[in-house]
Structures are given as C-alpha cells and as structure tokens.
Coordinates of C-alpha atoms in Angstrom, one line a residue:
Chain A
M365 CA 48.6 38.7 144.0
R366 CA 51.2 40.8 142.4
G367 CA 48.7 43.7 142.3
A368 CA 47.9 43.2 146.0
L369 CA 51.6 43.2 147.0
V370 CA 52.3 46.3 145.1
V371 CA 49.4 48.1 146.7
V372 CA 50.7 47.1 150.2
V373 CA 54.2 48.2 149.3
L374 CA 53.0 51.6 148.2
G375 CA 50.8 52.0 151.2
L376 CA 53.7 51.4 153.5
L377 CA 56.5 53.2 151.8
G378 CA 54.7 55.8 149.9
G379 CA 53.2 57.8 152.7
G380 CA 53.9 61.5 152.2
C381 CA 55.6 61.0 148.9
G382 CA 53.3 63.4 147.1
R383 CA 54.7 66.2 149.2
R384 CA 58.3 65.2 149.1
E385 CA 58.5 64.6 145.4
T386 CA 58.9 68.3 144.9
E387 CA 61.2 68.7 147.9
A388 CA 63.2 71.8 147.6
G389 CA 67.0 71.7 147.5
P390 CA 69.4 73.3 150.0
A391 CA 69.0 77.0 150.8
G392 CA 70.7 79.2 148.3
A393 CA 70.8 76.5 145.6
P394 CA 68.9 76.9 142.4
A395 CA 65.9 74.6 141.8
T396 CA 67.9 73.0 139.0
F397 CA 71.5 73.5 137.8
G398 CA 70.8 72.9 134.2
L399 CA 73.6 70.3 134.1
G400 CA 73.6 67.0 132.2
R401 CA 72.4 66.5 128.7
P402 CA 69.0 65.2 127.5
A403 CA 69.0 61.4 127.0
T404 CA 68.2 60.3 123.5
A405 CA 65.5 57.8 122.8
D406 CA 68.1 55.4 121.3
E407 CA 70.4 55.4 124.3
I408 CA 67.5 54.8 126.6
K409 CA 66.3 51.9 124.4
A410 CA 69.8 50.4 124.4
W411 CA 70.0 50.2 128.2
D412 CA 66.4 49.8 129.3
I413 CA 66.4 46.0 129.5
D414 CA 64.4 45.5 132.7
V415 CA 61.3 43.4 132.7
M416 CA 58.6 44.1 135.4
A417 CA 56.2 41.6 137.0
D418 CA 53.3 42.6 134.7
G419 CA 55.4 42.0 131.6
T420 CA 56.4 45.6 130.9
G421 CA 59.7 45.5 129.1
L422 CA 59.3 42.0 127.6
P423 CA 60.4 42.1 123.9
P424 CA 58.6 40.4 120.9
G425 CA 59.6 36.8 120.4
S426 CA 58.7 33.4 121.9
G427 CA 60.0 30.0 122.9
S428 CA 59.1 26.5 124.0
P429 CA 60.5 24.0 126.4
A430 CA 61.7 21.8 123.6
Q431 CA 63.7 24.6 122.0
G432 CA 65.0 25.5 125.4
A433 CA 66.2 22.0 126.2
V434 CA 68.6 22.2 123.2
L435 CA 69.9 25.5 124.3
Y436 CA 70.2 24.5 127.9
E437 CA 72.3 21.5 127.1
R438 CA 74.7 23.6 125.0
K439 CA 74.9 26.8 127.1
C440 CA 73.9 26.1 130.7
A441 CA 74.3 22.4 131.7
A442 CA 78.1 22.7 132.2
C443 CA 77.5 24.9 135.2
H444 CA 74.0 24.0 136.4
G445 CA 74.0 20.3 135.7
K446 CA 72.4 18.1 133.1
T447 CA 68.9 18.3 134.7
G448 CA 69.4 21.6 136.5
T449 CA 69.9 19.9 139.8
E450 CA 73.5 18.8 139.8
G451 CA 75.4 22.1 139.9
P452 CA 78.1 23.1 140.5
A453 CA 76.4 26.5 140.1
D454 CA 72.9 27.3 141.6
R455 CA 70.4 24.6 141.4
L456 CA 67.7 25.6 138.9
V457 CA 65.2 22.8 139.4
A458 CA 63.4 21.7 142.6
R459 CA 59.7 21.2 142.8
E460 CA 59.7 20.4 146.5
P461 CA 58.6 21.5 148.9
R462 CA 55.5 22.7 147.2
Q463 CA 53.5 22.8 150.4
G464 CA 54.1 24.9 153.6
F465 CA 57.1 27.0 152.5
P466 CA 59.2 25.8 155.4
F467 CA 62.4 27.5 154.4
G468 CA 62.7 29.6 157.5
R469 CA 62.7 26.5 159.7
D470 CA 64.8 24.1 157.6
P471 CA 68.2 25.4 156.6
T472 CA 68.9 22.3 154.4
L473 CA 66.2 23.2 151.8
V474 CA 67.4 24.7 148.6
K475 CA 65.5 27.7 147.3
T476 CA 64.9 27.5 143.5
I477 CA 62.7 28.7 140.7
G478 CA 60.1 26.0 141.4
N479 CA 59.7 26.4 145.2
Y480 CA 60.8 30.0 146.0
W481 CA 60.7 32.4 143.1
P482 CA 57.6 34.6 143.3
Y483 CA 57.5 35.9 139.7
A484 CA 58.2 34.2 136.4
T485 CA 59.1 37.4 134.6
T486 CA 62.2 37.7 136.9
L487 CA 63.6 34.6 135.1
Y488 CA 63.5 36.4 131.7
D489 CA 65.0 39.6 133.2
Y490 CA 67.8 37.7 135.0
I491 CA 68.8 35.2 132.3
N492 CA 68.7 38.0 129.7
R493 CA 71.0 40.3 131.6
A494 CA 73.4 37.9 133.5
M495 CA 73.5 34.4 131.9
P496 CA 75.3 32.4 130.8
L497 CA 77.8 33.6 133.3
N498 CA 80.7 33.3 130.8
A499 CA 78.9 35.2 128.0
P500 CA 76.3 37.6 129.7
G501 CA 74.0 39.5 127.4
S502 CA 74.6 37.1 124.4
L503 CA 71.2 35.6 124.1
A504 CA 68.5 36.6 121.6
P505 CA 64.9 37.1 122.9
D506 CA 63.7 33.8 121.4
E507 CA 66.6 32.0 123.1
V508 CA 65.8 33.6 126.5
Y509 CA 62.1 32.8 126.1
S510 CA 63.0 29.2 125.2
L511 CA 65.3 28.8 128.3
V512 CA 62.6 30.4 130.5
A513 CA 60.1 27.9 129.1
F514 CA 62.4 25.0 129.6
L515 CA 63.1 25.9 133.2
L516 CA 59.5 26.6 134.0
W517 CA 58.6 23.2 132.5
R518 CA 61.4 21.4 134.4
N519 CA 60.0 22.9 137.6
D520 CA 56.5 21.6 136.8
I521 CA 55.0 25.0 136.4
I522 CA 54.0 25.0 132.7
A523 CA 53.2 22.2 130.3
S524 CA 55.8 20.8 127.9
T525 CA 53.7 22.2 125.0
A526 CA 53.4 25.7 126.4
V527 CA 54.6 28.7 124.4
V528 CA 56.2 31.5 126.4
N529 CA 56.1 35.0 125.1
A530 CA 55.3 38.6 126.3
Q531 CA 51.6 37.8 126.7
T532 CA 51.8 34.4 128.4
L533 CA 54.8 34.8 130.7
P534 CA 53.3 37.5 133.1
R535 CA 50.3 35.2 133.5
V536 CA 52.3 32.3 134.8
L537 CA 51.5 31.8 138.5
M538 CA 54.5 30.8 140.5
P539 CA 54.1 28.3 143.4
A540 CA 55.6 30.8 145.9
H541 CA 53.9 33.9 144.6
D542 CA 51.9 34.7 147.7
R543 CA 54.6 33.9 150.3
F544 CA 56.3 37.2 150.4
V545 CA 55.7 39.9 153.0
L546 CA 57.2 43.3 153.5
D547 CA 59.9 44.1 156.0
N548 CA 58.2 44.9 159.4
R549 CA 61.4 45.7 161.3
R550 CA 61.2 49.2 162.6
G551 CA 64.0 49.5 165.2
G552 CA 63.0 50.0 168.8
P553 CA 63.0 47.2 171.4
E554 CA 61.4 44.4 169.5
I555 CA 63.5 41.8 167.7
R556 CA 61.9 40.8 164.4
Chain B
M698 CA 87.7 49.1 187.2
T699 CA 88.0 48.2 190.8
D700 CA 91.8 47.7 191.1
A701 CA 94.3 50.2 192.4
P702 CA 94.3 53.5 190.5
I703 CA 96.5 53.4 187.5
S704 CA 97.2 56.1 185.0
R705 CA 96.0 55.7 181.5
R706 CA 99.4 56.4 180.1
A707 CA 101.1 53.8 182.3
L708 CA 98.5 51.4 181.2
V709 CA 99.1 52.0 177.6
A710 CA 102.8 51.8 178.0
G711 CA 102.4 48.5 179.8
A712 CA 100.1 47.2 177.2
A713 CA 102.6 48.2 174.5
G714 CA 105.4 46.3 176.2
A715 CA 103.2 43.3 176.6
L716 CA 102.1 43.5 173.0
G717 CA 105.6 42.8 171.9
A718 CA 105.3 39.4 173.3
H719 CA 102.4 38.4 171.2
T720 CA 102.3 40.6 168.1
L721 CA 103.5 37.8 165.9
R722 CA 100.2 36.1 166.6
R723 CA 98.4 39.0 165.0
A724 CA 97.4 38.0 161.5
G725 CA 98.3 41.2 159.7
L726 CA 102.0 41.3 160.6
A727 CA 104.6 40.1 158.2
Q728 CA 106.8 37.3 159.4
A729 CA 109.7 38.3 157.1
P730 CA 109.7 42.0 156.0
A731 CA 111.2 42.7 152.7
L732 CA 113.1 45.8 153.9
A733 CA 115.4 44.8 156.8
A734 CA 115.6 47.4 159.7
P735 CA 119.1 48.6 160.4
P736 CA 120.3 48.0 164.0
D737 CA 120.1 51.8 164.7
P738 CA 117.9 53.8 162.3
T739 CA 119.5 57.1 163.6
K740 CA 122.9 56.1 162.2
V741 CA 121.9 55.7 158.5
P742 CA 120.0 58.0 156.1
G743 CA 116.5 56.8 155.5
Q744 CA 114.6 56.1 152.4
P745 CA 114.0 58.9 149.8
T746 CA 110.8 60.6 149.1
S747 CA 108.4 58.8 146.7
A748 CA 105.5 59.4 144.4
L749 CA 103.3 56.8 146.0
G750 CA 103.5 55.8 149.6
Q751 CA 103.6 52.2 150.7
R752 CA 102.7 50.4 153.9
S753 CA 105.6 49.6 156.2
T754 CA 107.0 46.4 155.0
F755 CA 106.4 45.1 158.6
E756 CA 102.7 45.4 158.1
R757 CA 100.8 43.0 155.9
P758 CA 97.1 43.3 156.4
R759 CA 95.3 41.2 153.8
R760 CA 91.7 40.5 152.7
I761 CA 90.7 36.9 152.4
P762 CA 89.2 36.4 148.9
S763 CA 87.1 33.4 148.2
A764 CA 89.1 30.6 146.5
S765 CA 87.3 31.0 143.2
G766 CA 88.1 34.7 143.0
Q767 CA 84.4 35.4 142.6
G768 CA 81.9 36.4 145.3
V769 CA 83.4 37.8 148.5
S770 CA 86.6 39.0 149.9
L771 CA 86.7 39.6 153.7
S772 CA 88.2 42.7 155.3
P773 CA 90.7 42.1 158.2
L774 CA 88.7 43.8 161.0
Q775 CA 91.3 42.7 163.6
D776 CA 94.0 44.7 162.0
F777 CA 92.2 48.1 162.1
C778 CA 92.3 50.9 164.6
G779 CA 89.7 53.7 164.6
I780 CA 86.7 53.5 162.3
V781 CA 87.9 54.0 158.8
T782 CA 88.7 51.1 156.5
P783 CA 91.7 51.6 154.3
A784 CA 90.3 51.6 150.7
D785 CA 92.5 48.7 149.5
L786 CA 91.2 46.5 152.4
H787 CA 87.5 47.4 152.0
F788 CA 85.5 44.1 151.7
E789 CA 84.4 43.0 148.3
R790 CA 81.2 41.4 147.1
H791 CA 80.4 41.2 143.4
H792 CA 78.4 38.8 141.4
A793 CA 80.3 38.7 138.1
G794 CA 83.7 40.2 138.7
V795 CA 85.0 43.7 138.9
P796 CA 84.5 45.6 135.6
T797 CA 87.0 48.0 134.1
I798 CA 85.1 51.2 133.2
D799 CA 86.7 54.1 131.3
P800 CA 85.8 57.3 133.3
H801 CA 85.9 59.3 130.0
R802 CA 83.2 57.1 128.5
Y803 CA 81.2 56.7 131.8
K804 CA 77.7 58.0 131.8
L805 CA 74.8 57.8 134.2
L806 CA 71.3 57.7 132.7
V807 CA 68.3 58.8 134.7
H808 CA 64.9 58.1 133.0
G809 CA 61.5 56.6 133.6
M810 CA 58.9 58.7 135.5
V811 CA 60.9 62.0 135.1
E812 CA 60.1 65.2 133.2
R813 CA 63.6 65.3 131.6
P814 CA 65.4 62.0 130.9
V815 CA 69.0 63.0 131.4
V816 CA 72.6 61.7 131.0
F817 CA 75.4 62.8 133.4
D818 CA 79.0 62.1 132.6
L819 CA 81.5 61.9 135.5
E820 CA 82.7 65.5 135.2
T821 CA 79.1 66.7 135.4
L822 CA 78.4 64.6 138.5
K823 CA 81.4 66.3 140.1
R824 CA 80.2 69.8 139.2
F825 CA 77.2 69.5 141.4
P826 CA 77.5 70.6 145.0
A827 CA 79.2 67.6 146.8
V828 CA 79.0 66.2 150.2
S829 CA 81.4 63.9 152.1
R830 CA 80.1 61.5 154.7
L831 CA 81.4 58.6 156.8
H832 CA 79.2 55.6 156.5
F833 CA 79.6 51.8 156.8
I834 CA 78.5 49.4 154.1
E835 CA 77.7 45.9 155.2
C836 CA 76.8 42.9 153.1
S837 CA 73.6 41.6 154.4
G838 CA 75.1 38.1 154.4
N839 CA 77.8 39.2 156.9
G840 CA 78.0 37.1 160.0
S841 CA 76.6 33.9 158.6
A842 CA 79.7 32.0 159.8
G843 CA 78.5 32.6 163.4
Y844 CA 74.9 31.6 163.0
R845 CA 74.4 27.9 162.2
E846 CA 77.6 25.9 162.1
T847 CA 80.3 27.8 163.9
R848 CA 83.9 27.0 164.8
P849 CA 86.1 28.2 167.6
D850 CA 88.9 29.1 165.1
L851 CA 87.1 32.1 163.5
S852 CA 88.8 35.5 163.5
P853 CA 86.8 38.8 163.4
Q854 CA 87.6 38.8 159.7
L855 CA 86.1 35.4 159.1
V856 CA 83.0 36.2 161.3
D857 CA 82.2 39.7 160.2
G858 CA 84.6 40.8 157.5
L859 CA 81.9 42.0 155.1
T860 CA 81.5 45.4 156.7
S861 CA 83.7 48.5 156.1
T862 CA 83.5 52.2 156.7
S863 CA 84.7 54.9 154.3
E864 CA 84.4 58.6 153.9
W865 CA 82.2 58.7 150.7
T866 CA 82.1 61.8 148.5
G867 CA 79.4 62.4 146.0
V868 CA 76.3 64.2 144.9
P869 CA 73.0 63.6 146.8
L870 CA 70.7 61.6 144.6
A871 CA 68.0 64.2 145.5
T872 CA 70.0 66.8 143.5
L873 CA 69.9 64.6 140.4
F874 CA 66.3 63.8 140.8
R875 CA 65.4 67.5 141.0
E876 CA 67.5 68.0 137.9
A877 CA 65.5 65.3 136.1
G878 CA 62.2 66.4 137.6
V879 CA 60.6 63.3 139.3
K880 CA 56.9 63.0 138.2
P881 CA 54.1 62.7 140.8
G882 CA 53.2 59.1 141.6
A883 CA 56.8 57.9 141.4
K884 CA 57.5 55.6 144.3
W885 CA 60.6 53.4 143.4
F886 CA 63.7 53.6 141.3
L887 CA 65.7 50.8 139.7
A888 CA 69.5 51.1 140.2
E889 CA 71.5 49.2 137.6
G890 CA 75.2 48.5 137.4
E891 CA 77.6 48.3 134.5
D892 CA 79.2 45.0 135.6
A893 CA 78.7 41.6 133.9
A894 CA 75.8 40.9 136.3
V895 CA 74.2 44.1 135.2
M896 CA 73.2 44.2 138.9
T897 CA 69.8 45.6 139.6
R898 CA 67.8 46.5 142.8
S899 CA 64.6 48.4 143.3
I900 CA 64.8 51.2 145.9
P901 CA 62.0 53.2 147.5
I902 CA 62.2 56.7 146.3
E903 CA 62.0 58.0 149.9
K904 CA 65.6 57.0 150.3
A905 CA 66.6 59.4 147.5
W906 CA 65.0 62.3 149.3
D907 CA 66.5 61.2 152.6
D908 CA 70.2 60.5 152.3
A909 CA 71.2 58.5 149.1
L910 CA 74.3 59.6 147.3
I911 CA 75.9 58.9 144.0
A912 CA 79.4 58.5 145.3
Y913 CA 82.6 58.9 143.3
G914 CA 85.1 59.4 146.2
Q915 CA 86.3 57.1 148.8
N916 CA 88.6 58.1 151.6
G917 CA 89.8 61.2 149.8
E918 CA 90.4 59.7 146.3
A919 CA 88.5 58.1 143.5
L920 CA 86.5 55.0 144.4
R921 CA 88.4 51.7 144.1
P922 CA 87.3 49.5 141.2
E923 CA 86.1 46.9 143.7
Q924 CA 83.9 49.6 145.3
G925 CA 82.3 50.7 142.1
Y926 CA 84.7 53.0 140.1
P927 CA 83.9 55.5 138.8
A928 CA 80.5 56.0 140.6
R929 CA 78.2 54.0 142.7
L930 CA 74.9 54.3 144.6
L931 CA 75.3 54.8 148.4
L932 CA 72.3 54.1 150.6
P933 CA 73.6 54.8 154.1
G934 CA 72.7 52.0 156.6
W935 CA 71.1 49.7 153.9
E936 CA 72.3 46.3 152.9
G937 CA 75.4 46.3 150.7
N938 CA 73.8 44.7 147.6
A939 CA 71.3 47.6 147.2
N940 CA 74.3 50.1 147.1
V941 CA 74.7 49.3 143.4
K942 CA 78.3 49.7 142.2
W943 CA 79.4 50.8 138.7
L944 CA 76.0 52.6 138.5
R945 CA 75.0 53.3 134.9
R946 CA 71.2 53.6 135.0
I947 CA 68.4 54.8 137.3
E948 CA 64.8 54.3 136.2
V949 CA 62.1 55.9 138.2
A950 CA 58.8 54.0 138.5
D951 CA 55.6 53.6 140.5
R952 CA 56.4 50.1 141.7
P953 CA 59.3 47.8 142.4
F954 CA 60.8 45.8 139.5
M955 CA 61.0 42.4 141.4
T956 CA 64.6 41.6 140.2
R957 CA 66.3 38.3 141.0
E958 CA 68.3 40.0 143.8
E959 CA 65.1 41.1 145.6
T960 CA 63.2 37.8 145.2
S961 CA 65.4 34.7 144.8
K962 CA 68.1 36.4 146.9
Y963 CA 68.3 39.0 149.7
T964 CA 64.9 37.9 151.0
D965 CA 64.5 36.3 154.5
P966 CA 62.4 33.2 155.0
L967 CA 60.8 33.4 158.4
A968 CA 59.8 30.7 160.8
D969 CA 56.1 31.5 160.1
C970 CA 56.4 30.2 156.5
T971 CA 56.6 33.6 154.8
A972 CA 59.6 35.4 153.4
R973 CA 60.5 39.0 154.1
M974 CA 61.4 41.1 151.1
F975 CA 62.9 44.6 150.8
S976 CA 64.6 44.2 154.2
F977 CA 67.1 46.9 153.5
V978 CA 68.1 48.3 156.9
M979 CA 71.1 46.7 158.7
D980 CA 70.1 46.5 162.4
A981 CA 72.5 47.4 165.2
K982 CA 75.5 45.1 165.7
S983 CA 78.9 45.0 167.3
I984 CA 81.9 42.8 167.4
I985 CA 85.0 42.8 169.6
T986 CA 88.1 42.9 167.4
F987 CA 90.7 42.6 170.1
P988 CA 91.3 40.3 171.9
A989 CA 90.0 37.8 169.4
Y990 CA 91.1 34.6 167.7
P991 CA 93.9 34.0 166.7
V992 CA 95.4 36.2 169.4
T993 CA 96.9 34.6 172.6
L994 CA 97.1 36.9 175.6
P995 CA 100.7 36.4 177.0
E996 CA 99.8 37.3 180.5
K997 CA 97.1 38.4 182.9
G998 CA 96.6 42.0 183.8
W999 CA 95.3 45.0 182.1
W1000 CA 94.0 44.7 178.5
E1001 CA 91.9 47.0 176.5
I1002 CA 88.9 45.2 174.9
T1003 CA 88.1 47.0 171.7
G1004 CA 85.8 46.6 168.7
I1005 CA 83.3 48.3 166.4
A1006 CA 79.6 48.9 166.6
W1007 CA 77.2 50.2 164.0
S1008 CA 73.5 50.6 163.1
G1009 CA 71.7 51.2 159.9
R1010 CA 69.0 53.1 161.8
G1011 CA 71.2 55.9 163.1
R1012 CA 73.8 56.5 165.9
I1013 CA 75.1 54.0 168.3
T1014 CA 74.1 55.2 171.8
R1015 CA 75.7 52.6 173.9
V1016 CA 77.8 49.5 173.7
D1017 CA 77.8 47.2 176.8
V1018 CA 80.7 44.8 177.4
S1019 CA 80.4 41.6 179.5
T1020 CA 83.5 39.7 180.7
D1021 CA 81.5 37.0 182.5
G1022 CA 79.5 35.3 179.7
G1023 CA 76.7 37.8 179.6
R1024 CA 75.7 37.9 183.3
R1025 CA 76.8 41.4 184.0
W1026 CA 77.3 44.2 181.5
A1027 CA 79.2 47.5 181.8
P1028 CA 79.0 50.4 179.3
A1029 CA 82.1 50.7 177.1
E1030 CA 83.7 53.9 176.2
L1031 CA 82.5 55.2 172.8
E1032 CA 85.2 56.9 170.9
Q1033 CA 84.4 60.1 169.1
P1034 CA 83.2 60.7 166.5
V1035 CA 80.0 58.7 167.0
L1036 CA 78.2 59.1 163.6
A1037 CA 74.9 57.9 162.3
K1038 CA 75.2 54.7 160.1
C1039 CA 78.9 54.5 160.6
H1040 CA 81.3 52.2 162.5
T1041 CA 81.8 53.4 166.1
R1042 CA 84.9 52.4 168.0
F1043 CA 84.4 51.2 171.5
R1044 CA 86.9 50.5 174.2
H1045 CA 86.7 48.8 177.6
L1046 CA 89.5 48.3 180.1
W1047 CA 89.7 44.8 181.5
N1048 CA 91.9 43.4 184.2
W1049 CA 92.2 39.8 183.3
D1050 CA 92.8 37.6 186.3
G1051 CA 94.1 34.7 184.2
T1052 CA 91.1 32.5 184.6
E1053 CA 88.8 31.3 181.8
A1054 CA 86.4 34.0 180.7
T1055 CA 83.9 34.7 178.0
F1056 CA 83.6 38.3 176.8
S1057 CA 81.1 39.9 174.5
S1058 CA 79.7 43.2 173.3
R1059 CA 76.1 44.4 172.9
A1060 CA 75.2 47.5 170.8
V1061 CA 72.2 49.8 171.4
D1062 CA 71.1 52.3 168.8
Q1063 CA 69.2 55.6 168.9
T1064 CA 65.9 53.8 168.3
G1065 CA 66.4 51.8 171.5
Y1066 CA 67.1 48.6 169.6
V1067 CA 69.4 46.3 171.5
Q1068 CA 71.6 43.8 169.7
P1069 CA 69.8 40.4 170.2
T1070 CA 71.2 37.2 171.6
L1071 CA 71.6 34.3 169.3
E1072 CA 68.5 32.7 170.9
Q1073 CA 66.4 35.8 170.3
L1074 CA 67.4 36.1 166.7
R1075 CA 66.8 32.4 166.0
K1076 CA 63.4 32.7 167.6
A1077 CA 62.5 35.7 165.4
R1078 CA 64.0 34.4 162.1
G1079 CA 64.3 30.6 162.3
L1080 CA 67.3 28.6 161.3
G1081 CA 66.9 28.9 157.6
T1082 CA 67.6 32.6 157.2
H1083 CA 70.5 33.7 155.1
Y1084 CA 70.9 37.4 155.8
H1085 CA 71.0 40.0 158.6
F1086 CA 73.0 38.0 161.2
N1087 CA 73.4 40.6 163.9
H1088 CA 73.3 38.6 167.2
I1089 CA 75.8 39.1 170.0
R1090 CA 79.2 37.6 169.3
A1091 CA 81.5 36.4 172.1
W1092 CA 85.1 35.3 172.6
R1093 CA 86.5 32.9 175.1
V1094 CA 89.9 33.2 176.7
R1095 CA 91.5 30.1 178.2
R1096 CA 94.0 30.0 181.1
D1097 CA 96.8 29.8 178.6
G1098 CA 95.6 33.0 177.0
A1099 CA 94.4 31.5 173.8
V1100 CA 91.2 33.2 172.5
S1101 CA 88.5 31.5 170.5
F1102 CA 85.2 32.4 168.9
E1103 CA 82.0 31.5 170.7
P1104 CA 78.7 31.8 168.9
E1105 CA 76.9 33.0 172.1
G1106 CA 78.0 34.8 175.2

C-alpha cells in the first residue's frame, strides 16, 4: 500500500517536475553563486536521522516488547500513563475502532498508533527524535526499537514475542495504512 | 449607505469621539498606565531620546499563551489596524519550546538527491540575492474554537488568533537548490528544525521552485526566536506547521518521509471514512475584528465594521459583509495593498439602528473560492476534523450594544 500511495503522490504532484528541476534563475544572475561549503560525510551522518516508510534510515539494533515495557515504565509512563491510555500526554494505546475508520464523523474518538497511524516506521522516527519530551534524543537504537515494539504490542499489532529491527519494522502493517488519501482541494467554487 | 450624505472625515471624527466612551472595553488597553500623562503635555518637556523604542504605556496588547507555556500563544487580532502583525505579537505554535540558537554556530545543511551536498551559514544565506514579501502564516488548527463547541464570549483573538502577517526577508529556496544542484527524479524535500521536537515535514519540491523562502528577516529585523531565529522555511499560503522554524536541514528525496506531523497529526479525517494528508493550502477565510466581543457599542449610529481576509491560493478578490444574519451581502471596501497569500484589510460602513443584529463577513479569492458556511464545511469534512476551520464567522450585537460571537451567520 505504501508503494501505491507514493505512486499516486508522485503522479499528482510531480507533473512537469522534470522540466522544472533545472529551472533557470532570475535574468542576469549566474547559474550558481559558488557560495556555501561542501558538507562533510560526518556532518550529514550526524544530522540525517530520519526514517522512511520503507525502512531507509533505520539503524542496526533491535528490541522486544518485554524490553520495551521496562523502559516505558521508567521513561514514559509519567506522561503517557501506566498502560499508555491514562495520559496526561497523548494517548498511545487504543485498539478501537479497528473497523470503519469513523474519525471524521465522531469527534470523541481518540486517534492513536493502533487506530490511526498509517506507518510503523514513523514511530521509530518520532520517538528517536522527540521523546521522552524532557530528554529528547537521549535514547539508544536498541531502546527505541524496544519502545516501538512495546507500543506496537500494546496496540495489538505485533505479538508479544516479536523482535523489532530494521528488517521487521517496515513490514509491520498498520491497521489504518490504507485509509489515507491525498488532498483534493483545488480552490474554485467547490467546498471540499 | 442609504442615509443622508455624510463626509468621511466627519464620520471618522464622530467615531473617534464615540470611541472614547468604550475604549476601556477594548482588551489591549492598559487600565493603569505606568507613565502618568501630565495635565497639559505642551507645558512640560517630554521624554528624552532612547536606544530602543517602547509602546505607549497606555497600550498593552498581549498574546494569550496556553497555561502550560507549551503549544500555542494567540495573537490579539482585535488590537491591530492595517495588515502587518507586530513581531512581538505574532502568534506562537511550537511542539517542544523555543530553542536558543547561536547565529554564529548556525548552519543549514542541504543534502539528499543533490549533486553537491552543501552547508550554508547565516552570513552566506544573507549574501544571496534577497527578497522581501508580505505573507500570512496561519496554524492549520486556527479557528477550532468556532467549529464544534463554541461560546458567545470569544474574542477574535480566541477564535482566530493563530494567524499573523509579516514582511519576510530571505533567499528563495530555488536559489539554494540551484546551488546544490537538485538531481532528476527529486519530488519532495524534508525540512527539519533545530528545536527539541526536531520538527520535520515533507514538502513537494514544486513549492521550492514556486515561492518558498528561507527567511531570516521579519518586519525589517531579524526573526523573533518564536518565529524561527535565525532562519526558517516560509511556504506562502501553506499551513503553519509546514513552515519549519529554526531550520537546520533539508533533505531532497523522491518521496515523502511520512513523519508524525503528516500522519498522526495535520491530517484531516473525512466523513467518508478516509483521512486527507498533505493538505497544505489554507483556504480563503475572513473574520471581523471590530466590532467584536468583548466590545460594547455605546450608541447607535455610524460604525466601521473592519476585519481581515486571506487565502493561501492567492489574492482576495472580494469580501462581502452582511448585517442581517447572512440574508443580504454587500461588498466591503478592500484596503490596498491587496497581496497574494497575505492578510487583506476590509472595511464596511454600517449605520446601526440600535436593534439586535448579526453581522458576518465572507471572503472570495482569485480562484473563485467562496468562504463556506459552517453547514457547508461540516458537510464536506464531518464533525471530527481538527484542522482548516475556515467557515464564516459572525458576531451578534444586542440592543444594549454588547457584542458576542456566533458560530454561524
């Protein structure tokens, strides 16, 4: 499904890109100014932390729900609740509704990993860069994998015995993965 | 205006006189100024020159920050005239606080599908040919207070305080992309911030070739920390969150990255059981900022209804105002300049007869899009949506002059 969505995205937004990629600058300006310095491989590596839906960017390492449970209790439960449902910060666990995706109709439903997130890789990317809120960027890859495993297990998406790593995580199919559509608003008289 | 001819100047003078009676009801005015005014300012020397100007001590416009100090801080729309938002009153929205970034250590990395991965420091960014443009930035969650559960005691600030207009100065992203040499097949880029959220959004590369800027200037000076000091991404007309502040990295790619802020958040569940993603453009919208809660009109007679209108798709071409609950509409006066993807000030003269009335505004943009009614928007989006609340806003004035917010009009 990820593949299908990406193809649609490209089809819609990529029209004419081939021509415009080489778009010329303003009249009288040189093609390039020769400003800026070449980036070193090390500085790219230090900052390039993003993880894509196909797993590109996932580091070596692995984790399990059991390992994650221990970490969660220590580093996350204070804000997200003992079982991921109590808050005060964002609810991280909700398996329902699994059917129908009625979020647009019912404003009382809470969107979470289990019922709304389309990609499991996003969980790695986000926890790694932004959580825990009071010490962002402090988790080692094995810890992030473990927390991801714990949250996917709590949301009934993977088994309690599953091992999460760079190979298995991109293959996790999220319950909401085929619910997302591209923006079809185009201006003009129609209200969308 | 059907009443006896009346000169514009007389009207303004009259309004100014009347204003005195109710100015204390305007939120932005100080009740007890720190510097007392002498009985006759012409009889005493005034204050000396100063290195840094201050607002008159009689003026106290304030943002409304969220209680936690995290999240949002609403801009006092009712206290502004014209279209530009003073930089210290620009709305705030951040996900992990405002970072402190040393401009001497600042660098912007551009890499990914480019011929030459490159680093620009701040001085280098400023060496490129610069442009200055007036644009609004609006948080895509702006207006939520008026959509589901609304209250009559909402001010323009509480309804729509997450939009602001500034003159932004910076270098077109296209210039930097030419410098790095974008490879064929590149379709998206990731923009990443240097805040504690390390905020990331995927942006279609078309926007870079169109009008995206790396901005370092705001209203004639350096960006405010809350707006992304020392440099931010500016995507004219697109939802605030995608205009990544404290920008440190751009990675060019052939597909979107599916970050948390473009999947879990900033997506729009629809009534048909799907959810819309990458809904970047802010559709046309307007709000009357005077008269509005908590103002009380002291007397009937001539009043100027005024407000702002804007569209992420281009210029505002018309703003209609109704003073009878949306039955009849008359075009308001659009004040120049009317700029694309920028707040536009509108004005409409109204002779209030002292009876109850509901007044509202409706913006139209250059694509022919007409700001929808609440009913139209709910029909298209469902009740569960969390972003892009651009339906018509209305205000109700009672016989005693008290004005309150109405979700529909």
